[in-house]
Amino acid sequence: VAAGESKRMGGLDKIFAELAGRPVLARVLNIFAACEPVDRIVVVMSNANLDRCRALVAAASYARPVDCIPGGLRRQDSVAAGLKLLGDCGWIVIHDGARPLVGPVLITRGLEMARDTGAAIAAVPLTDTVKLAAADLAVQETLPRERLWAAQTPQVFRRDIIERAYADNTPGVTDDAALVERLGIKVRLFPGSYDNIKVTNPRDLAVARALLEQDGK
Amino acid sequence: VAAGESKRMGGLDKIFAELAGRPVLARVLNIFAACEPVDRIVVVMSNANLDRCRALVAAASYARPVDCIPGGLRRQDSVAAGLKLLGDCGWIVIHDGARPLVGPVLITRGLEMARDTGAAIAAVPLTDTVKLAAADLAVQETLPRERLWAAQTPQVFRRDIIERAYADNTPGVTDDAALVERLGIKVRLFPGSYDNIKVTNPRDLAVARALLEQDGK
């Protein structure tokens, strides 16, 4: 899913920003296309970027079919468009196009964990002390840190589950798992990576570059 | 406060790690010593690092008195030791020694905000979707992101308030404000900075270097 407007990148779309010699999106596609359990990839883009995305895919030769399709106004609409195109299949892996530091281990781990419950999402323990605050910024509560996790992607779902979740078109959710949770279906966390950051502004891009260098990638 | 053991830095204490040409601790001390409303600085250190800290302070010439004293086993014990040495004064600014990207603006802003309620802490809105999970990693709840803040330091308190908070020696709190909240005293958040990260491992150090370069510092 890469249909965001990238207002925060100052006009430059984050998924085409250069990271260690290639666009963020190309990096993500390479990783997914080289991942053994992945059969097919659908990239959901904003209309404005569709041609550029298709050119990028045409210039590469991925070991899996890759489609680029236009998304919707909200993230949910974009995911729904992708699900529709994918049609009949066993498992769906949803990934943020702006998380270029994902690796094949996370994708495979997600698929394994989802076998249990039908729904599994990457997450890391929060290292910050988290405060719940009122509108006037008065602290209402310090939350129990040992039980708090930051959700990431990949988020992996059995096809019938995510399809049911998207039939309930509730606005305002910030990740796909939240829609599944509303159905009363158990979503399980699996260990993501602190390096698996979302690149939403130039600062994040500088951090992603530093993390790649740190790893000698 | 810089009394942590830095196990995660692979033996190297994070506060002596080099960042843009000088140790993390030297950077923090320079910022506080050059900040107009700051009268006096106490650095609370592990016993093992005390000599090294004193040498670092002796080699510089800060515009404010700087003391280095040994801390305790827990962060709370270290803060309590610092409070004791500071004795009678109007306001206390508590800062993590491992947050070297703090600036004078945050310190001054904290002091201004604390005037209202007696207690104010730096914080940034969480950008992640946060899940509350059970011990088996099943998601129990997606928390309301728009009300969640990651606490940072500086944390600023009127002296009598933080002293009362530390008289209640409750174990297991992860920031000083949590002790004040237990007294029923209102703690207010003020805008921190996403760059004001805590350096606890070599990865964080690489990120801090990238952020400084990004800012041309």
Tab-separated table of C-alpha atoms in Angstrom:
chain	number	residue	atom	x	y	z
A	1	VAL	CA	0.000	0.000	0.000
A	2	ALA	CA	1.621	3.209	-1.168
A	3	ALA	CA	-1.204	5.559	-2.005
A	4	GLY	CA	-0.459	8.304	0.528
A	5	GLU	CA	-0.026	11.869	-0.619
A	6	SER	CA	3.364	12.414	1.007
A	7	LYS	CA	2.650	15.997	1.965
A	8	ARG	CA	5.316	15.597	4.600
A	9	MET	CA	8.057	14.874	2.064
A	10	GLY	CA	7.752	18.384	0.629
A	11	GLY	CA	6.307	17.266	-2.697
A	12	LEU	CA	8.650	14.326	-3.240
A	13	ASP	CA	6.761	11.094	-2.854
A	14	LYS	CA	8.426	9.051	-0.149
A	15	ILE	CA	8.162	5.802	-2.094
A	16	PHE	CA	10.249	7.205	-4.955
A	17	ALA	CA	12.859	8.786	-2.683
A	18	GLU	CA	16.321	7.336	-3.158
A	19	LEU	CA	17.611	4.980	-0.487
A	20	ALA	CA	21.006	3.325	-0.924
A	21	GLY	CA	20.945	3.672	-4.692
A	22	ARG	CA	17.348	2.843	-5.556
A	23	PRO	CA	13.828	4.104	-4.893
A	24	VAL	CA	12.165	3.043	-1.624
A	25	LEU	CA	9.439	1.244	-3.588
A	26	ALA	CA	11.941	-0.740	-5.693
A	27	ARG	CA	13.607	-1.937	-2.512
A	28	VAL	CA	10.295	-3.161	-1.058
A	29	LEU	CA	9.323	-4.890	-4.306
A	30	ASN	CA	12.702	-6.662	-4.534
A	31	ILE	CA	12.258	-8.043	-1.039
A	32	PHE	CA	8.705	-9.297	-1.581
A	33	ALA	CA	9.395	-10.657	-5.078
A	34	ALA	CA	12.343	-12.672	-3.728
A	35	CYS	CA	10.359	-14.079	-0.794
A	36	GLU	CA	9.522	-17.733	-1.436
A	37	PRO	CA	5.933	-17.916	-0.069
A	38	VAL	CA	4.848	-14.813	-2.035
A	39	ASP	CA	2.898	-15.684	-5.228
A	40	ARG	CA	1.743	-12.329	-6.442
A	41	ILE	CA	2.144	-8.628	-5.623
A	42	VAL	CA	-0.302	-5.755	-6.007
A	43	VAL	CA	0.967	-2.201	-5.522
A	44	VAL	CA	-1.799	0.266	-4.697
A	45	MET	CA	-0.798	3.784	-5.712
A	46	SER	CA	-2.193	7.281	-5.910
A	47	ASN	CA	-3.389	8.127	-9.407
A	48	ALA	CA	-0.684	10.751	-9.734
A	49	ASN	CA	2.072	8.147	-9.307
A	50	LEU	CA	0.584	5.277	-11.275
A	51	ASP	CA	2.576	5.793	-14.479
A	52	ARG	CA	5.827	6.202	-12.591
A	53	CYS	CA	5.109	3.041	-10.608
A	54	ARG	CA	4.357	1.040	-13.746
A	55	ALA	CA	7.568	2.260	-15.379
A	56	LEU	CA	9.561	1.205	-12.318
A	57	VAL	CA	8.016	-2.276	-12.400
A	58	ALA	CA	8.481	-2.610	-16.186
A	59	ALA	CA	12.169	-1.719	-15.859
A	60	ALA	CA	12.754	-4.508	-13.338
A	61	SER	CA	12.213	-8.205	-13.902
A	62	TYR	CA	10.608	-9.584	-10.785
A	63	ALA	CA	10.229	-13.287	-10.159
A	64	ARG	CA	6.532	-12.731	-9.306
A	65	PRO	CA	3.669	-10.993	-11.136
A	66	VAL	CA	3.424	-7.359	-9.984
A	67	ASP	CA	0.353	-5.196	-10.705
A	68	CYS	CA	0.077	-1.457	-10.067
A	69	ILE	CA	-3.442	-0.163	-9.478
A	70	PRO	CA	-4.947	3.132	-8.301
A	71	GLY	CA	-6.000	3.400	-4.648
A	72	GLY	CA	-8.674	5.418	-2.895
A	73	LEU	CA	-8.892	8.466	-0.695
A	74	ARG	CA	-8.271	6.635	2.558
A	75	ARG	CA	-5.794	3.856	3.307
A	76	GLN	CA	-8.763	1.516	3.782
A	77	ASP	CA	-10.067	2.230	0.288
A	78	SER	CA	-6.656	1.430	-1.152
A	79	VAL	CA	-6.409	-1.880	0.715
A	80	ALA	CA	-9.931	-2.779	-0.425
A	81	ALA	CA	-8.916	-2.123	-4.067
A	82	GLY	CA	-5.917	-4.417	-3.659
A	83	LEU	CA	-8.003	-7.185	-2.090
A	84	LYS	CA	-10.491	-6.977	-4.943
A	85	LEU	CA	-7.799	-7.441	-7.585
A	86	LEU	CA	-6.121	-10.307	-5.723
A	87	GLY	CA	-9.423	-12.201	-5.741
A	88	ASP	CA	-9.287	-15.801	-4.655
A	89	CYS	CA	-6.169	-16.763	-2.656
A	90	GLY	CA	-5.284	-18.241	0.724
A	91	TRP	CA	-3.386	-15.537	2.565
A	92	ILE	CA	-2.985	-11.795	2.306
A	93	VAL	CA	0.144	-9.941	3.449
A	94	ILE	CA	-0.467	-6.187	3.749
A	95	HIS	CA	2.642	-4.000	3.827
A	96	ASP	CA	3.275	-0.243	3.939
A	97	GLY	CA	5.148	0.756	0.801
A	98	ALA	CA	7.001	3.261	2.971
A	99	ARG	CA	8.649	0.568	5.155
A	100	PRO	CA	11.676	-0.300	3.006
A	101	LEU	CA	13.699	-1.981	5.760
A	102	VAL	CA	11.414	-5.016	5.974
A	103	GLY	CA	13.137	-8.338	5.307
A	104	PRO	CA	12.033	-11.788	4.124
A	105	VAL	CA	12.238	-13.054	7.723
A	106	LEU	CA	9.400	-10.773	8.841
A	107	ILE	CA	7.181	-11.814	5.939
A	108	THR	CA	7.751	-15.527	6.519
A	109	ARG	CA	7.349	-15.162	10.277
A	110	GLY	CA	4.056	-13.353	9.771
A	111	LEU	CA	2.690	-16.106	7.553
A	112	GLU	CA	3.685	-18.754	10.088
A	113	MET	CA	2.111	-16.907	13.008
A	114	ALA	CA	-1.102	-16.225	11.100
A	115	ARG	CA	-1.660	-19.957	10.606
A	116	ASP	CA	-2.666	-20.178	14.288
A	117	THR	CA	-5.246	-17.453	14.570
A	118	GLY	CA	-5.857	-16.299	11.003
A	119	ALA	CA	-4.452	-12.854	11.787
A	120	ALA	CA	-0.942	-11.809	12.845
A	121	ILE	CA	0.798	-8.445	12.758
A	122	ALA	CA	4.408	-7.329	13.226
A	123	ALA	CA	4.959	-5.228	16.347
A	124	VAL	CA	7.745	-4.059	18.642
A	125	PRO	CA	7.577	-3.331	22.381
A	126	LEU	CA	7.284	0.394	23.042
A	127	THR	CA	10.432	1.727	24.681
A	128	ASP	CA	8.900	5.067	25.609
A	129	THR	CA	6.893	5.815	28.697
A	130	VAL	CA	3.429	6.489	27.267
A	131	LYS	CA	0.985	9.026	28.692
A	132	LEU	CA	-2.707	9.222	27.937
A	133	ALA	CA	-3.528	12.931	27.845
A	134	ALA	CA	-6.640	15.098	27.763
A	135	ALA	CA	-7.208	17.797	25.132
A	136	ASP	CA	-5.570	20.417	27.406
A	137	LEU	CA	-2.426	18.195	27.548
A	138	ALA	CA	-2.959	17.273	31.194
A	139	VAL	CA	-1.714	13.732	31.828
A	140	GLN	CA	-4.588	11.406	32.689
A	141	GLU	CA	-2.671	8.178	33.015
A	142	THR	CA	0.737	6.570	32.572
A	143	LEU	CA	0.028	3.376	30.615
A	144	PRO	CA	1.497	-0.021	31.580
A	145	ARG	CA	4.543	-0.043	29.294
A	146	GLU	CA	5.164	-3.777	29.527
A	147	ARG	CA	1.900	-4.425	27.659
A	148	LEU	CA	2.250	-1.800	24.910
A	149	TRP	CA	3.357	-2.615	21.358
A	150	ALA	CA	3.846	-0.423	18.312
A	151	ALA	CA	2.101	-2.032	15.347
A	152	GLN	CA	4.029	-2.280	12.080
A	153	THR	CA	3.514	-4.101	8.841
A	154	PRO	CA	3.567	-6.825	7.465
A	155	GLN	CA	0.069	-7.622	8.694
A	156	VAL	CA	-1.006	-11.089	7.604
A	157	PHE	CA	-4.570	-12.379	7.327
A	158	ARG	CA	-6.451	-15.399	6.104
A	159	ARG	CA	-8.313	-14.160	3.066
A	160	ASP	CA	-11.864	-14.703	4.381
A	161	ILE	CA	-11.062	-12.831	7.595
A	162	ILE	CA	-9.665	-9.678	6.016
A	163	GLU	CA	-12.505	-9.731	3.478
A	164	ARG	CA	-15.105	-9.799	6.264
A	165	ALA	CA	-13.207	-7.048	8.091
A	166	TYR	CA	-13.322	-4.805	5.031
A	167	ALA	CA	-17.022	-5.427	4.519
A	168	ASP	CA	-17.449	-3.351	7.699
A	169	ASN	CA	-16.250	-0.053	6.279
A	170	THR	CA	-15.623	1.765	9.579
A	171	PRO	CA	-13.786	5.045	9.168
A	172	GLY	CA	-10.780	6.205	11.126
A	173	VAL	CA	-8.788	3.059	11.768
A	174	THR	CA	-5.009	3.409	11.521
A	175	ASP	CA	-4.168	-0.188	10.724
A	176	ASP	CA	-5.860	-3.165	9.083
A	177	ALA	CA	-5.739	-5.292	12.205
A	178	ALA	CA	-8.072	-2.853	13.986
A	179	LEU	CA	-10.850	-3.813	11.553
A	180	VAL	CA	-10.263	-7.499	12.285
A	181	GLU	CA	-10.262	-6.875	16.044
A	182	ARG	CA	-13.724	-5.316	15.699
A	183	LEU	CA	-15.016	-8.672	14.407
A	184	GLY	CA	-13.943	-10.246	17.689
A	185	ILE	CA	-11.278	-12.311	15.916
A	186	LYS	CA	-8.036	-12.739	17.812
A	187	VAL	CA	-5.090	-10.896	16.273
A	188	ARG	CA	-1.671	-12.060	17.387
A	189	LEU	CA	1.506	-9.992	17.499
A	190	PHE	CA	4.778	-11.348	16.190
A	191	PRO	CA	8.172	-9.711	16.721
A	192	GLY	CA	8.845	-7.005	14.149
A	193	SER	CA	12.036	-4.964	14.068
A	194	TYR	CA	12.973	-1.534	15.413
A	195	ASP	CA	14.687	-0.961	12.054
A	196	ASN	CA	11.401	-1.548	10.177
A	197	ILE	CA	10.546	2.169	10.280
A	198	LYS	CA	8.003	4.032	8.182
A	199	VAL	CA	9.559	6.708	5.998
A	200	THR	CA	7.175	9.662	6.057
A	201	ASN	CA	9.495	12.667	5.940
A	202	PRO	CA	13.096	13.589	5.037
A	203	ARG	CA	14.198	13.000	8.637
A	204	ASP	CA	12.985	9.378	8.465
A	205	LEU	CA	14.856	8.945	5.205
A	206	ALA	CA	18.098	10.113	6.859
A	207	VAL	CA	17.467	7.643	9.690
A	208	ALA	CA	16.772	4.796	7.219
A	209	ARG	CA	20.064	5.554	5.439
A	210	ALA	CA	21.940	5.487	8.745
A	211	LEU	CA	20.352	2.150	9.690
A	212	LEU	CA	21.298	0.594	6.335
A	213	GLU	CA	24.880	1.832	6.697
A	214	GLN	CA	24.995	0.571	10.269
A	215	ASP	CA	24.047	-2.885	8.995
A	216	GLY	CA	26.503	-2.674	6.115
A	217	LYS	CA	23.634	-3.157	3.660
B	1	VAL	CA	20.711	11.426	35.315
B	2	ALA	CA	23.257	9.116	33.733
B	3	ALA	CA	23.689	6.244	36.135
B	4	GLY	CA	22.510	3.427	33.840
B	5	GLU	CA	24.744	0.433	33.249
B	6	SER	CA	24.632	0.627	29.450
B	7	LYS	CA	24.620	-3.117	28.994
B	8	ARG	CA	23.078	-2.487	25.603
B	9	MET	CA	26.078	-0.504	24.379
B	10	GLY	CA	28.291	-3.575	24.513
B	11	GLY	CA	30.402	-2.364	27.426
B	12	LEU	CA	30.855	1.189	26.178
B	13	ASP	CA	28.891	3.578	28.322
B	14	LYS	CA	26.479	5.461	26.108
B	15	ILE	CA	27.134	8.792	27.785
B	16	PHE	CA	30.822	8.655	26.863
B	17	ALA	CA	30.185	7.499	23.287
B	18	GLU	CA	31.412	9.998	20.700
B	19	LEU	CA	28.799	12.056	18.887
B	20	ALA	CA	29.915	14.700	16.387
B	21	GLY	CA	33.349	15.054	17.956
B	22	ARG	CA	32.586	14.939	21.649
B	23	PRO	CA	31.135	12.598	24.261
B	24	VAL	CA	27.329	12.485	24.585
B	25	LEU	CA	27.593	13.738	28.186
B	26	ALA	CA	29.768	16.723	27.198
B	27	ARG	CA	27.166	17.732	24.638
B	28	VAL	CA	24.360	17.621	27.218
B	29	LEU	CA	26.409	19.577	29.775
B	30	ASN	CA	27.271	22.272	27.236
B	31	ILE	CA	23.597	22.765	26.426
B	32	PHE	CA	22.470	22.985	30.065
B	33	ALA	CA	25.423	25.133	31.170
B	34	ALA	CA	24.695	27.638	28.387
B	35	CYS	CA	20.970	27.824	29.206
B	36	GLU	CA	20.161	31.112	30.922
B	37	PRO	CA	17.646	29.952	33.585
B	38	VAL	CA	19.918	27.098	34.770
B	39	ASP	CA	21.808	27.954	37.980
B	40	ARG	CA	23.462	24.694	38.847
B	41	ILE	CA	23.943	21.195	37.425
B	42	VAL	CA	24.283	17.857	39.216
B	43	VAL	CA	25.324	14.819	37.176
B	44	VAL	CA	24.333	11.528	38.805
B	45	MET	CA	26.619	8.719	37.655
B	46	SER	CA	27.302	5.074	38.276
B	47	ASN	CA	30.251	4.601	40.652
B	48	ALA	CA	32.237	2.997	37.863
B	49	ASN	CA	32.093	6.162	35.752
B	50	LEU	CA	32.469	8.786	38.449
B	51	ASP	CA	36.179	9.499	37.900
B	52	ARG	CA	35.765	9.714	34.173
B	53	CYS	CA	32.832	12.089	34.590
B	54	ARG	CA	34.775	14.343	36.962
B	55	ALA	CA	37.708	14.438	34.536
B	56	LEU	CA	35.379	15.443	31.716
B	57	VAL	CA	33.910	18.264	33.818
B	58	ALA	CA	37.322	19.429	35.034
B	59	ALA	CA	38.612	19.612	31.450
B	60	ALA	CA	35.755	21.925	30.425
B	61	SER	CA	34.975	25.333	31.860
B	62	TYR	CA	31.245	25.559	32.257
B	63	ALA	CA	29.494	28.808	33.048
B	64	ARG	CA	27.579	27.049	35.878
B	65	PRO	CA	28.700	24.920	38.845
B	66	VAL	CA	28.663	21.226	37.879
B	67	ASP	CA	28.831	18.423	40.460
B	68	CYS	CA	29.258	14.715	39.713
B	69	ILE	CA	27.871	12.347	42.346
B	70	PRO	CA	27.252	8.600	42.552
B	71	GLY	CA	23.718	7.341	41.903
B	72	GLY	CA	21.801	4.326	43.166
B	73	LEU	CA	20.667	0.987	41.821
B	74	ARG	CA	17.460	2.275	40.287
B	75	ARG	CA	16.861	5.475	38.336
B	76	GLN	CA	14.702	6.696	41.210
B	77	ASP	CA	17.542	6.307	43.695
B	78	SER	CA	19.789	8.329	41.417
B	79	VAL	CA	17.268	11.134	41.071
B	80	ALA	CA	16.777	11.153	44.852
B	81	ALA	CA	20.548	11.542	45.335
B	82	GLY	CA	20.571	14.495	42.943
B	83	LEU	CA	17.645	16.172	44.697
B	84	LYS	CA	19.372	15.801	48.054
B	85	LEU	CA	22.528	17.511	46.843
B	86	LEU	CA	20.631	20.345	45.156
B	87	GLY	CA	18.913	21.117	48.451
B	88	ASP	CA	16.958	24.350	48.585
B	89	CYS	CA	15.985	25.794	45.195
B	90	GLY	CA	12.871	26.810	43.278
B	91	TRP	CA	12.696	24.480	40.297
B	92	ILE	CA	14.176	21.130	39.303
B	93	VAL	CA	14.803	20.119	35.690
B	94	ILE	CA	15.421	16.364	35.366
B	95	HIS	CA	17.087	15.232	32.153
B	96	ASP	CA	18.291	11.879	30.804
B	97	GLY	CA	22.041	12.074	30.249
B	98	ALA	CA	21.493	9.868	27.203
B	99	ARG	CA	19.344	12.459	25.372
B	100	PRO	CA	22.057	14.579	23.739
B	101	LEU	CA	19.838	16.250	21.122
B	102	VAL	CA	17.960	18.354	23.663
B	103	GLY	CA	18.183	22.098	23.059
B	104	PRO	CA	17.843	25.234	25.218
B	105	VAL	CA	14.356	25.802	23.782
B	106	LEU	CA	13.013	22.611	25.386
B	107	ILE	CA	14.522	23.483	28.768
B	108	THR	CA	13.117	27.008	28.743
B	109	ARG	CA	9.726	25.840	27.449
B	110	GLY	CA	9.561	23.266	30.254
B	111	LEU	CA	10.247	25.863	32.914
B	112	GLU	CA	7.571	28.151	31.483
B	113	MET	CA	4.958	25.384	31.314
B	114	ALA	CA	5.721	24.169	34.825
B	115	ARG	CA	4.869	27.580	36.253
B	116	ASP	CA	1.180	26.827	35.677
B	117	THR	CA	0.817	23.449	37.324
B	118	GLY	CA	4.114	22.875	39.120
B	119	ALA	CA	4.924	19.911	36.872
B	120	ALA	CA	5.527	19.771	33.100
B	121	ILE	CA	7.195	17.158	30.925
B	122	ALA	CA	8.373	17.072	27.318
B	123	ALA	CA	6.419	14.666	25.119
B	124	VAL	CA	5.681	13.967	21.457
B	125	PRO	CA	2.516	12.504	19.904
B	126	LEU	CA	2.920	8.807	19.168
B	127	THR	CA	2.971	8.180	15.431
B	128	ASP	CA	2.591	4.401	15.754
B	129	THR	CA	-0.654	2.523	16.109
B	130	VAL	CA	-0.408	1.160	19.655
B	131	LYS	CA	-1.790	-2.214	20.739
B	132	LEU	CA	-2.368	-3.329	24.299
B	133	ALA	CA	-1.476	-7.031	24.378
B	134	ALA	CA	-1.882	-9.952	26.770
B	135	ALA	CA	1.050	-12.118	27.851
B	136	ASP	CA	0.382	-14.534	24.949
B	137	LEU	CA	0.695	-11.573	22.521
B	138	ALA	CA	-2.982	-11.569	21.655
B	139	VAL	CA	-4.147	-8.011	20.964
B	140	GLN	CA	-6.609	-6.838	23.589
B	141	GLU	CA	-7.161	-3.321	22.363
B	142	THR	CA	-6.043	-0.731	19.826
B	143	LEU	CA	-5.497	2.415	21.887
B	144	PRO	CA	-6.842	5.846	20.850
B	145	ARG	CA	-3.738	7.191	19.101
B	146	GLU	CA	-4.806	10.820	19.160
B	147	ARG	CA	-4.515	10.854	22.954
B	148	LEU	CA	-1.170	9.037	23.294
B	149	TRP	CA	2.134	10.806	23.942
B	150	ALA	CA	5.663	9.472	24.355
B	151	ALA	CA	7.209	11.034	27.460
B	152	GLN	CA	10.721	12.463	27.150
B	153	THR	CA	12.895	14.627	29.321
B	154	PRO	CA	13.338	17.454	30.362
B	155	GLN	CA	10.778	16.935	33.109
B	156	VAL	CA	10.365	20.073	35.202
B	157	PHE	CA	8.976	20.271	38.725
B	158	ARG	CA	8.525	22.783	41.511
B	159	ARG	CA	10.931	21.635	44.170
B	160	ASP	CA	8.357	20.851	46.896
B	161	ILE	CA	6.321	18.734	44.473
B	162	ILE	CA	9.137	16.487	43.269
B	163	GLU	CA	10.371	16.169	46.859
B	164	ARG	CA	6.958	14.936	48.027
B	165	ALA	CA	6.814	12.572	45.052
B	166	TYR	CA	10.145	11.034	45.986
B	167	ALA	CA	9.125	10.612	49.614
B	168	ASP	CA	6.731	7.930	48.258
B	169	ASN	CA	9.391	5.472	47.143
B	170	THR	CA	7.192	3.327	44.851
B	171	PRO	CA	9.162	0.892	42.757
B	172	GLY	CA	8.841	0.328	39.036
B	173	VAL	CA	8.055	3.744	37.626
B	174	THR	CA	9.696	4.575	34.315
B	175	ASP	CA	9.651	8.342	34.602
B	176	ASP	CA	9.650	10.934	37.353
B	177	ALA	CA	6.295	12.375	36.359
B	178	ALA	CA	4.587	9.062	37.211
B	179	LEU	CA	5.487	9.604	40.881
B	180	VAL	CA	3.987	13.083	40.780
B	181	GLU	CA	0.820	11.795	39.074
B	182	ARG	CA	0.352	9.385	42.003
B	183	LEU	CA	0.094	12.369	44.334
B	184	GLY	CA	-2.934	13.547	42.335
B	185	ILE	CA	-1.013	16.591	41.099
B	186	LYS	CA	-1.677	17.611	37.521
B	187	VAL	CA	1.267	17.039	35.180
B	188	ARG	CA	1.137	18.925	31.903
B	189	LEU	CA	2.767	17.890	28.632
B	190	PHE	CA	4.703	20.385	26.543
B	191	PRO	CA	5.908	19.739	22.985
B	192	GLY	CA	9.208	17.887	22.939
B	193	SER	CA	11.001	16.949	19.734
B	194	TYR	CA	11.149	13.753	17.669
B	195	ASP	CA	14.893	14.368	17.439
B	196	ASN	CA	15.243	14.315	21.248
B	197	ILE	CA	15.920	10.561	21.241
B	198	LYS	CA	17.431	8.466	24.015
B	199	VAL	CA	20.707	6.837	23.011
B	200	THR	CA	20.698	3.365	24.538
B	201	ASN	CA	22.471	1.242	21.912
B	202	PRO	CA	24.824	1.633	18.927
B	203	ARG	CA	21.825	1.806	16.564
B	204	ASP	CA	20.499	4.868	18.412
B	205	LEU	CA	23.939	6.459	18.195
B	206	ALA	CA	23.935	5.997	14.400
B	207	VAL	CA	20.476	7.593	14.271
B	208	ALA	CA	21.603	10.518	16.465
B	209	ARG	CA	24.582	11.121	14.133
B	210	ALA	CA	22.261	11.084	11.104
B	211	LEU	CA	19.895	13.573	12.785
B	212	LEU	CA	22.748	15.944	13.625
B	213	GLU	CA	24.052	15.778	10.044
B	214	GLN	CA	20.533	16.292	8.713
B	215	ASP	CA	20.326	19.498	10.748
B	216	GLY	CA	23.808	20.584	9.710
B	217	LYS	CA	24.883	20.643	13.351
